Coordinates of C-alpha atoms in Angstrom, one line a residue:
Chain B
M1 CA 41.5 -38.7 0.9
T2 CA 37.8 -39.5 1.1
K3 CA 35.7 -38.3 -1.8
M4 CA 32.1 -36.7 -1.3
T5 CA 28.9 -37.0 -3.2
V6 CA 26.5 -34.2 -3.3
T7 CA 23.1 -33.3 -5.0
L8 CA 22.8 -29.9 -6.6
R9 CA 19.5 -28.2 -7.3
V10 CA 20.6 -25.6 -9.8
W11 CA 18.7 -22.8 -11.4
R12 CA 18.8 -23.3 -15.1
Q13 CA 17.4 -20.5 -17.3
A14 CA 18.3 -20.4 -21.0
G15 CA 18.1 -16.8 -21.5
P16 CA 16.9 -13.5 -20.1
S17 CA 13.1 -14.0 -21.0
A18 CA 13.3 -17.8 -20.9
R19 CA 11.4 -19.6 -18.2
G20 CA 13.7 -21.0 -15.6
R21 CA 13.4 -24.0 -13.4
F22 CA 15.7 -26.0 -11.0
V23 CA 17.6 -29.1 -12.2
E24 CA 19.2 -31.7 -10.1
Y25 CA 22.8 -32.8 -10.7
A26 CA 24.7 -35.3 -8.8
A27 CA 28.3 -34.4 -8.1
E28 CA 30.3 -37.6 -7.5
G29 CA 33.9 -37.9 -6.5
V30 CA 34.1 -34.4 -5.1
S31 CA 37.2 -33.6 -3.0
P32 CA 36.4 -31.7 0.2
D33 CA 39.3 -29.3 -0.7
M34 CA 37.6 -28.3 -3.9
S35 CA 36.1 -24.7 -4.0
F36 CA 32.3 -24.6 -4.7
L37 CA 33.3 -23.3 -8.3
E38 CA 35.6 -26.1 -8.9
M39 CA 32.9 -28.5 -7.9
L40 CA 30.8 -26.8 -10.5
D41 CA 33.6 -27.0 -13.1
V42 CA 33.6 -30.8 -12.6
I43 CA 29.8 -31.0 -13.3
N44 CA 30.2 -29.0 -16.2
E45 CA 32.8 -31.1 -17.7
G46 CA 30.5 -34.0 -17.3
L47 CA 27.7 -32.1 -19.0
I48 CA 29.9 -31.0 -21.9
R49 CA 31.0 -34.6 -22.4
K50 CA 27.4 -35.7 -22.6
G51 CA 26.8 -32.8 -25.1
E52 CA 24.7 -30.9 -22.9
D53 CA 24.8 -27.1 -22.0
P54 CA 27.0 -26.4 -19.0
I55 CA 25.8 -24.4 -15.9
A56 CA 26.7 -20.7 -16.7
F57 CA 28.0 -18.8 -13.7
D58 CA 30.4 -15.7 -13.4
S59 CA 34.1 -16.0 -12.0
D60 CA 37.3 -14.5 -12.5
C61 CA 40.1 -14.2 -9.9
R62 CA 38.9 -17.3 -7.8
E63 CA 40.7 -15.8 -4.7
G64 CA 38.0 -13.7 -3.3
I65 CA 39.1 -10.2 -4.5
C66 CA 37.5 -9.5 -7.8
G67 CA 33.7 -9.5 -7.2
T68 CA 32.9 -11.5 -10.2
C69 CA 31.4 -14.7 -8.8
G70 CA 28.4 -14.9 -6.5
F71 CA 25.0 -16.8 -6.2
L72 CA 22.8 -18.1 -3.4
V73 CA 24.0 -21.3 -1.8
D74 CA 21.2 -23.0 0.4
G75 CA 19.5 -19.7 0.7
V76 CA 22.6 -17.5 1.6
A77 CA 24.4 -15.2 -0.6
H78 CA 27.9 -16.6 -1.2
G79 CA 27.1 -19.5 1.1
P80 CA 27.4 -20.2 4.8
D81 CA 30.8 -18.9 5.5
R82 CA 31.5 -15.6 6.9
G83 CA 33.4 -12.9 5.0
T84 CA 33.9 -15.1 1.8
T85 CA 33.0 -15.1 -1.8
V86 CA 31.5 -18.2 -3.3
C87 CA 34.9 -19.0 -5.0
Q88 CA 36.4 -19.3 -1.3
L89 CA 33.7 -21.6 -0.1
Y90 CA 35.0 -25.2 0.1
M91 CA 33.2 -28.4 -0.2
R92 CA 34.4 -29.7 3.3
R93 CA 31.9 -27.1 4.8
F94 CA 29.2 -29.5 3.4
T95 CA 28.2 -33.0 4.7
D96 CA 28.6 -35.9 2.3
G97 CA 25.2 -36.8 0.6
A98 CA 23.9 -33.2 1.1
T99 CA 21.5 -31.5 -1.3
I100 CA 22.5 -28.0 -2.0
T101 CA 20.3 -25.4 -3.6
V102 CA 22.0 -22.9 -6.0
E103 CA 20.1 -19.9 -7.2
P104 CA 21.0 -16.6 -8.9
W105 CA 20.9 -13.1 -7.2
R106 CA 17.3 -11.9 -7.6
A107 CA 16.4 -8.3 -8.0
R108 CA 14.5 -6.1 -10.6
A109 CA 17.9 -4.1 -11.1
F110 CA 19.9 -7.5 -11.7
P111 CA 18.0 -9.5 -14.4
V112 CA 19.1 -12.8 -15.1
I113 CA 21.2 -13.3 -18.3
K114 CA 21.7 -17.1 -18.3
D115 CA 21.3 -19.6 -15.2
L116 CA 23.4 -18.1 -12.3
V117 CA 24.6 -15.1 -14.3
V118 CA 23.0 -11.9 -13.6
D119 CA 23.5 -8.4 -15.3
R120 CA 25.0 -6.1 -12.8
S121 CA 25.6 -3.0 -15.1
A122 CA 23.2 -1.2 -12.7
F123 CA 26.0 -1.0 -10.3
D124 CA 28.2 0.3 -13.1
R125 CA 25.7 3.2 -13.7
I126 CA 25.8 4.0 -10.0
I127 CA 29.6 4.3 -10.2
Q128 CA 29.3 6.5 -13.4
A129 CA 26.8 8.6 -11.6
G130 CA 29.4 9.8 -9.0
G131 CA 31.8 7.0 -7.9
Y132 CA 34.9 8.9 -9.2
I133 CA 36.9 12.0 -8.6
S134 CA 36.9 14.6 -11.3
V135 CA 40.3 16.3 -10.8
N136 CA 43.6 14.9 -12.1
V137 CA 45.4 14.1 -8.7
G138 CA 48.7 13.4 -10.4
A139 CA 51.3 11.0 -9.0
A140 CA 51.5 9.9 -5.5
P141 CA 52.4 12.9 -3.4
D142 CA 54.9 13.1 -0.5
A143 CA 53.4 11.2 2.6
H144 CA 53.2 14.2 4.7
A145 CA 51.7 16.5 2.0
I146 CA 48.1 15.6 2.5
P147 CA 47.4 14.9 6.1
V148 CA 44.9 12.1 6.7
P149 CA 44.2 10.9 10.2
K150 CA 44.7 7.3 10.8
S151 CA 41.2 6.8 11.7
V152 CA 39.9 8.3 8.7
A153 CA 42.2 6.4 6.6
D154 CA 41.1 3.2 8.4
N155 CA 37.4 3.9 7.7
A156 CA 37.9 4.8 4.0
M157 CA 39.9 1.8 3.5
D158 CA 37.5 -0.6 5.3
A159 CA 34.7 0.8 2.8
A160 CA 37.1 0.8 -0.2
Q161 CA 37.2 -3.1 0.2
C162 CA 33.8 -3.3 -1.4
I163 CA 34.3 -5.5 -4.6
G164 CA 30.7 -4.7 -6.0
C165 CA 29.7 -8.5 -6.1
G166 CA 26.0 -7.6 -5.3
A167 CA 25.7 -10.0 -2.4
C168 CA 24.1 -7.1 -0.4
V169 CA 21.4 -6.6 -2.9
A170 CA 20.7 -10.4 -3.1
A171 CA 20.5 -10.7 0.6
C172 CA 18.4 -7.7 1.4
K173 CA 14.7 -8.4 1.5
N174 CA 14.0 -4.9 -0.3
A175 CA 16.7 -5.8 -2.8
S176 CA 18.4 -2.4 -1.7
A177 CA 22.0 -1.4 -2.9
A178 CA 22.4 0.8 0.1
L179 CA 25.5 -1.0 1.4
F180 CA 27.1 -0.8 -2.0
V181 CA 26.4 2.8 -2.5
A182 CA 27.3 3.6 1.1
A183 CA 30.7 1.8 0.8
K184 CA 31.6 3.8 -2.3
I185 CA 30.5 7.1 -0.8
T186 CA 32.3 6.4 2.4
H187 CA 35.4 5.4 0.5
L188 CA 35.6 8.4 -1.7
N189 CA 34.1 11.2 0.6
L190 CA 36.2 10.5 3.7
L191 CA 39.5 11.2 1.9
P192 CA 40.7 14.7 0.9
H193 CA 40.7 14.1 -2.8
G194 CA 37.1 13.0 -2.8
E195 CA 35.7 15.5 -0.2
P196 CA 35.2 18.5 -2.5
E197 CA 32.5 16.7 -4.6
Q198 CA 31.1 14.9 -1.5
H199 CA 27.6 16.3 -1.7
K200 CA 27.2 16.2 -5.5
R201 CA 28.4 12.5 -5.3
V202 CA 26.0 11.4 -2.6
V203 CA 23.0 12.9 -4.3
A204 CA 23.9 11.5 -7.7
M205 CA 24.7 7.9 -6.6
V206 CA 21.7 7.6 -4.3
D207 CA 19.3 8.9 -7.1
Q208 CA 20.9 6.7 -9.6
A209 CA 20.4 3.6 -7.3
D210 CA 16.7 4.6 -6.8
T211 CA 16.3 5.2 -10.6
A212 CA 17.7 1.7 -11.3
G213 CA 15.0 0.1 -9.3
F214 CA 16.7 -1.0 -6.0
G215 CA 14.6 -0.9 -2.9
S216 CA 15.2 1.2 0.2
C217 CA 17.3 0.0 3.3
S218 CA 15.6 -2.4 5.6
N219 CA 18.1 -1.5 8.4
E220 CA 18.2 -5.5 9.1
G221 CA 21.8 -5.8 8.2
E222 CA 21.5 -9.1 6.1
C223 CA 23.8 -7.3 3.8
E224 CA 26.6 -6.7 6.3
A225 CA 26.3 -10.3 7.5
V226 CA 26.8 -11.7 3.8
C227 CA 29.1 -9.1 2.7
P228 CA 32.4 -11.0 1.7
K229 CA 34.5 -7.8 2.6
E230 CA 32.3 -7.3 5.8
I231 CA 31.4 -3.7 4.9
K232 CA 29.6 -2.2 8.0
L233 CA 26.0 -1.0 8.3
S234 CA 27.4 2.3 9.8
T235 CA 28.5 3.2 6.2
I236 CA 24.7 3.3 5.4
A237 CA 24.2 5.7 8.5
R238 CA 26.9 7.9 7.2
M239 CA 25.3 7.9 3.8
N240 CA 21.8 8.8 5.3
R241 CA 23.6 11.8 7.1
Q242 CA 25.5 13.0 4.1
Y243 CA 22.4 12.7 1.8
A244 CA 20.3 14.7 4.1
R245 CA 23.1 17.4 4.6
A246 CA 23.6 17.6 0.9
C247 CA 19.8 18.0 0.1
W248 CA 19.0 20.4 2.8
F249 CA 22.0 22.5 3.5
D250 CA 24.4 22.4 0.5
R251 CA 24.8 25.8 -1.2
Chain F
M1 CA 24.0 23.0 -5.8
P2 CA 20.4 24.1 -4.8
M3 CA 18.4 22.8 -1.9
R4 CA 16.2 20.0 -2.9
P5 CA 13.7 19.1 -0.2
M6 CA 11.1 17.6 -2.2
K7 CA 13.5 15.4 -4.0
F8 CA 14.9 14.3 -0.6
L9 CA 11.4 13.4 0.7
S10 CA 10.6 11.2 -2.2
S11 CA 14.1 9.4 -2.3
S12 CA 14.7 6.0 -0.7
V13 CA 16.9 7.6 2.1
G14 CA 14.2 10.6 2.8
T15 CA 11.5 8.1 2.8
K16 CA 13.0 6.2 5.7
V17 CA 13.9 9.3 7.4
L18 CA 10.2 10.5 7.3
I19 CA 9.0 7.2 8.6
A20 CA 11.8 7.2 11.2
V21 CA 10.7 11.0 12.4
T22 CA 7.1 10.2 12.4
G23 CA 7.5 6.9 14.2
L24 CA 9.7 8.6 16.9
A25 CA 7.1 11.3 17.3
F26 CA 4.4 8.5 17.9
F27 CA 6.8 6.9 20.2
L28 CA 6.8 10.0 22.4
F29 CA 3.1 10.3 22.2
L30 CA 2.8 6.7 23.5
I31 CA 5.0 7.7 26.5
L32 CA 2.7 10.6 27.4
H33 CA -0.4 8.4 26.9
L34 CA 1.0 5.8 29.1
A35 CA 1.9 8.3 31.8
G36 CA -1.7 9.5 31.7
N37 CA -3.2 6.1 31.8
L38 CA -1.1 4.8 34.8
L39 CA -3.1 7.6 36.8
I40 CA -5.7 4.7 36.9
F41 CA -3.4 3.1 39.6
V42 CA -3.8 6.3 41.7
G43 CA -7.6 6.2 41.6
P44 CA -10.9 7.2 39.7
E45 CA -10.5 10.8 40.7
A46 CA -7.1 11.5 39.5
F47 CA -7.8 9.4 36.2
N48 CA -10.9 11.3 35.5
S49 CA -9.8 14.9 36.3
Y50 CA -6.7 14.1 34.0
S51 CA -9.0 13.1 31.4
H52 CA -11.1 16.0 31.8
K53 CA -8.3 18.6 31.8
L54 CA -7.1 17.0 28.7
V55 CA -10.5 17.1 26.7
S56 CA -11.5 20.4 27.9
N57 CA -8.3 22.1 26.7
P58 CA -9.2 23.8 23.4
L59 CA -5.7 23.1 22.2
L60 CA -6.4 19.3 22.2
L61 CA -8.0 19.6 18.7
V62 CA -4.7 21.0 17.2
A63 CA -2.8 18.3 19.0
E64 CA -5.2 15.5 17.5
A65 CA -5.1 17.0 14.1
G66 CA -1.2 16.8 14.3
L67 CA -1.1 13.2 15.7
A68 CA -3.6 12.2 12.9
A69 CA -1.2 14.0 10.3
I70 CA 1.8 12.3 11.7
F71 CA 0.2 8.9 11.8
L72 CA -1.3 9.2 8.3
L73 CA 2.3 10.4 6.9
H74 CA 3.8 7.3 8.6
V75 CA 1.3 4.9 7.3
V76 CA 1.1 6.3 3.7
K77 CA 5.0 6.5 3.5
A78 CA 5.5 3.0 5.0
V79 CA 2.9 1.4 2.6
V80 CA 4.4 3.2 -0.5
N81 CA 7.9 2.0 0.5
F82 CA 6.6 -1.4 1.1
T83 CA 5.0 -1.7 -2.4
A84 CA 8.2 0.0 -4.0
N85 CA 10.5 -2.6 -2.3
R86 CA 8.2 -5.3 -3.3
H87 CA 8.7 -4.1 -7.0
A88 CA 12.4 -4.1 -6.4
R89 CA 12.4 -8.0 -6.4
P90 CA 9.6 -9.3 -8.9
V91 CA 10.9 -12.9 -8.7
G92 CA 11.4 -14.3 -5.2
Y93 CA 13.8 -17.0 -4.1
A94 CA 12.8 -20.5 -3.9
M95 CA 15.1 -21.0 -0.9
K96 CA 16.0 -18.1 1.2
R97 CA 17.6 -18.2 4.9
W98 CA 18.5 -15.6 7.4
A99 CA 22.2 -14.9 7.1
R100 CA 22.5 -14.6 11.1
H101 CA 26.1 -13.7 11.9
T102 CA 25.9 -9.8 12.5
S103 CA 22.5 -9.5 11.1
R104 CA 19.8 -7.7 13.2
K105 CA 17.1 -9.4 11.4
S106 CA 14.4 -10.5 13.7
L107 CA 10.7 -11.5 13.9
A108 CA 9.9 -7.8 14.6
S109 CA 11.9 -6.5 11.6
T110 CA 10.4 -8.9 9.1
T111 CA 6.7 -8.3 10.2
M112 CA 6.7 -4.5 10.5
I113 CA 4.1 -4.1 7.6
V114 CA 1.9 -6.9 9.4
S115 CA 2.3 -5.4 12.9
G116 CA 1.7 -2.0 11.5
T117 CA -1.7 -2.9 9.9
I118 CA -2.7 -4.6 13.0
I119 CA -1.9 -1.5 14.9
F120 CA -3.8 0.6 12.4
G121 CA -6.9 -1.6 12.9
F122 CA -6.4 -1.7 16.7
L123 CA -6.2 2.2 16.8
I124 CA -9.7 2.4 15.2
L125 CA -11.3 0.0 17.5
H126 CA -9.6 1.6 20.5
L127 CA -10.9 5.1 19.6
I128 CA -14.5 3.5 19.1
T129 CA -14.3 1.7 22.6
F130 CA -13.0 4.6 24.6
K131 CA -12.9 8.1 22.9
F132 CA -16.3 7.6 21.4
G133 CA -17.7 5.0 23.8
T134 CA -20.4 5.3 26.3
Y135 CA -20.5 8.9 28.0
Y136 CA -21.0 8.2 31.8
E137 CA -21.2 11.4 33.9
D138 CA -19.6 11.7 37.3
P139 CA -22.5 12.8 39.7
T140 CA -20.3 14.9 41.9
H141 CA -17.8 16.4 39.6
H142 CA -20.1 16.6 36.3
Y143 CA -17.4 15.6 34.1
R144 CA -17.1 12.4 32.1
D145 CA -16.4 9.2 34.3
L146 CA -14.0 7.5 32.0
H147 CA -12.9 5.4 34.8
R148 CA -16.3 3.6 34.9
L149 CA -16.1 2.9 31.1
V150 CA -12.6 1.5 31.5
L151 CA -13.7 -0.8 34.4
E152 CA -16.7 -2.0 32.4
K153 CA -14.9 -2.6 29.2
F154 CA -12.0 -4.5 30.9
S155 CA -14.4 -6.8 32.9
H156 CA -14.7 -8.7 29.6
P157 CA -11.9 -11.4 29.4
G158 CA -12.2 -11.3 25.6
L159 CA -11.4 -7.6 25.3
V160 CA -8.5 -8.1 28.0
G161 CA -7.0 -10.8 25.9
F162 CA -7.4 -8.6 22.7
Y163 CA -5.8 -5.6 24.4
V164 CA -2.9 -7.7 25.7
L165 CA -2.1 -9.2 22.4
C166 CA -2.4 -5.8 20.6
M167 CA 0.1 -4.5 23.1
T168 CA 2.5 -7.3 22.4
I169 CA 2.2 -6.5 18.7
I170 CA 2.9 -2.8 19.5
G171 CA 5.9 -3.8 21.6
L172 CA 7.2 -5.9 18.5
H173 CA 6.8 -3.0 16.1
L174 CA 8.5 -0.8 18.6
R175 CA 11.4 -3.2 19.2
H176 CA 12.5 -2.9 15.6
G177 CA 11.2 0.5 15.0
L178 CA 13.1 2.5 17.7
A179 CA 16.7 1.5 16.8
S180 CA 15.9 1.3 13.2
A181 CA 14.8 5.0 13.2
F182 CA 18.1 6.0 14.7
Q183 CA 19.9 4.2 11.8
S184 CA 17.6 5.7 9.2
L185 CA 18.5 9.2 10.6
G186 CA 22.2 8.3 10.6
I187 CA 22.4 8.6 14.3
E188 CA 25.1 6.0 14.9
H189 CA 28.5 5.6 16.6
P190 CA 30.3 2.4 17.8
Q191 CA 30.5 4.2 21.1
Y192 CA 26.6 4.2 21.7
N193 CA 25.2 1.7 19.1
R194 CA 24.8 -1.0 21.8
L195 CA 23.0 1.5 24.0
I196 CA 20.7 2.5 21.1
R197 CA 19.9 -1.2 20.4
L198 CA 19.4 -2.2 24.0
G199 CA 17.6 1.0 24.7
G200 CA 15.1 0.3 21.9
V201 CA 14.2 -3.2 23.1
V202 CA 14.0 -2.3 26.8
L203 CA 11.7 0.8 26.1
A204 CA 9.6 -1.4 23.8
L205 CA 9.2 -3.8 26.5
L206 CA 8.4 -1.2 29.0
I207 CA 5.8 0.5 26.9
A208 CA 4.1 -2.6 26.0
A209 CA 4.2 -4.0 29.5
G210 CA 3.0 -0.7 31.0
F211 CA -0.1 -0.6 28.6
A212 CA -0.8 -4.4 28.9
A213 CA -0.8 -4.0 32.8
I214 CA -4.0 -1.7 32.8
P215 CA -6.5 -4.3 31.4
I216 CA -4.9 -7.1 33.3
W217 CA -5.1 -5.1 36.6
V218 CA -8.7 -4.0 35.9
Y219 CA -9.8 -7.6 35.2
F220 CA -8.3 -9.3 38.3
V221 CA -8.1 -6.5 40.8
G222 CA -9.8 -3.2 39.7
T223 CA -13.3 -4.3 39.8
R224 CA -13.4 -5.9 43.1

């Protein structure tokens, strides 16, 4: 198998208040079948052997379902592939000898902790504001006990795929969390168990996103294009409708 | 839960709804304005008598005040929104590329604040040029001969070029604004999303072309 050599320009920042800068690293002997994170592991092993500080980046499942990893690869969140997280991006996607720029998510609400790691607890606070169902719904009921039309279940399920990685915020020119908030609202509000609290939920979650310092939706759909779970912009339209209804007509 | 209209209007969602509603109102105004302007192709009589009927109507002041309020609300909300969004990303990216794929990002969508600022400036110059321009009186009907002023102004190639450029920029603003307003208002369904986006582009093109046709026509044909 042919091996690749790539040059990485990586954002290095020692701590939240430290000044960051780009540092170049040469990655030699890279297998085209390595994931982007595995390639970073190889670079880090080399750095550790030399006694240098390895590049800090978040990762957990490495199979694209946990939402822990994520950074910009050559200016696009999660890299150039559609519907993938950066752990599912493979080195065969790049040409031998390429220079690849790697940068953390940038938003006021996502401060850099170190290198490529950002603090996404602003998302947790949005979930704490309303991304839950208060009642104890007990064990799984009989399948026919609570009727849910197929189309509704499909839409809720599509939205429920959101893994909260933050790529939507990173890609948005306004650093808006609209797609994340809308995915959670759509997922919970469409289903019978979440419906009773739908108005309280949409108001609490949208307001919490505003308070956290995220911007407003640009309607450009860069979020949808980079979303590893391909959450649709239509969820944001639904959120806008529900927020207006909750603010003006709820009693 | 109590009604919370003020909270709504200051929220990120409500801000975009206000920008959408005022933008759509101005879009409707542009259609009426264009319809009136196109009377210039009918003849000076039709154009002048329409303009006279418009300005002699006492309700015009109310309409103008309403338009000014809508316009200012649109501008103020958009500028506040723009600065808040700048604030949301204090440190920018060293390298950022358009995601493409399903993205609707376009030249128009990335330059709304720029095109909007140019339109604001254009509007002031436009009012100075025509509304507050030279008052010629029609000797037979004794009302304002606006037709003569239009012909006089658009005999200058510089002004014709400036107007065509500004109409292109208004078209660009509408190209993103129309479909975007529907999304902000939550008017969205897979059955008619294509229609909304296509309709937005076509209407933006028609309005820009319709307005731009007047200075071009006056310059090449009308003054002969």
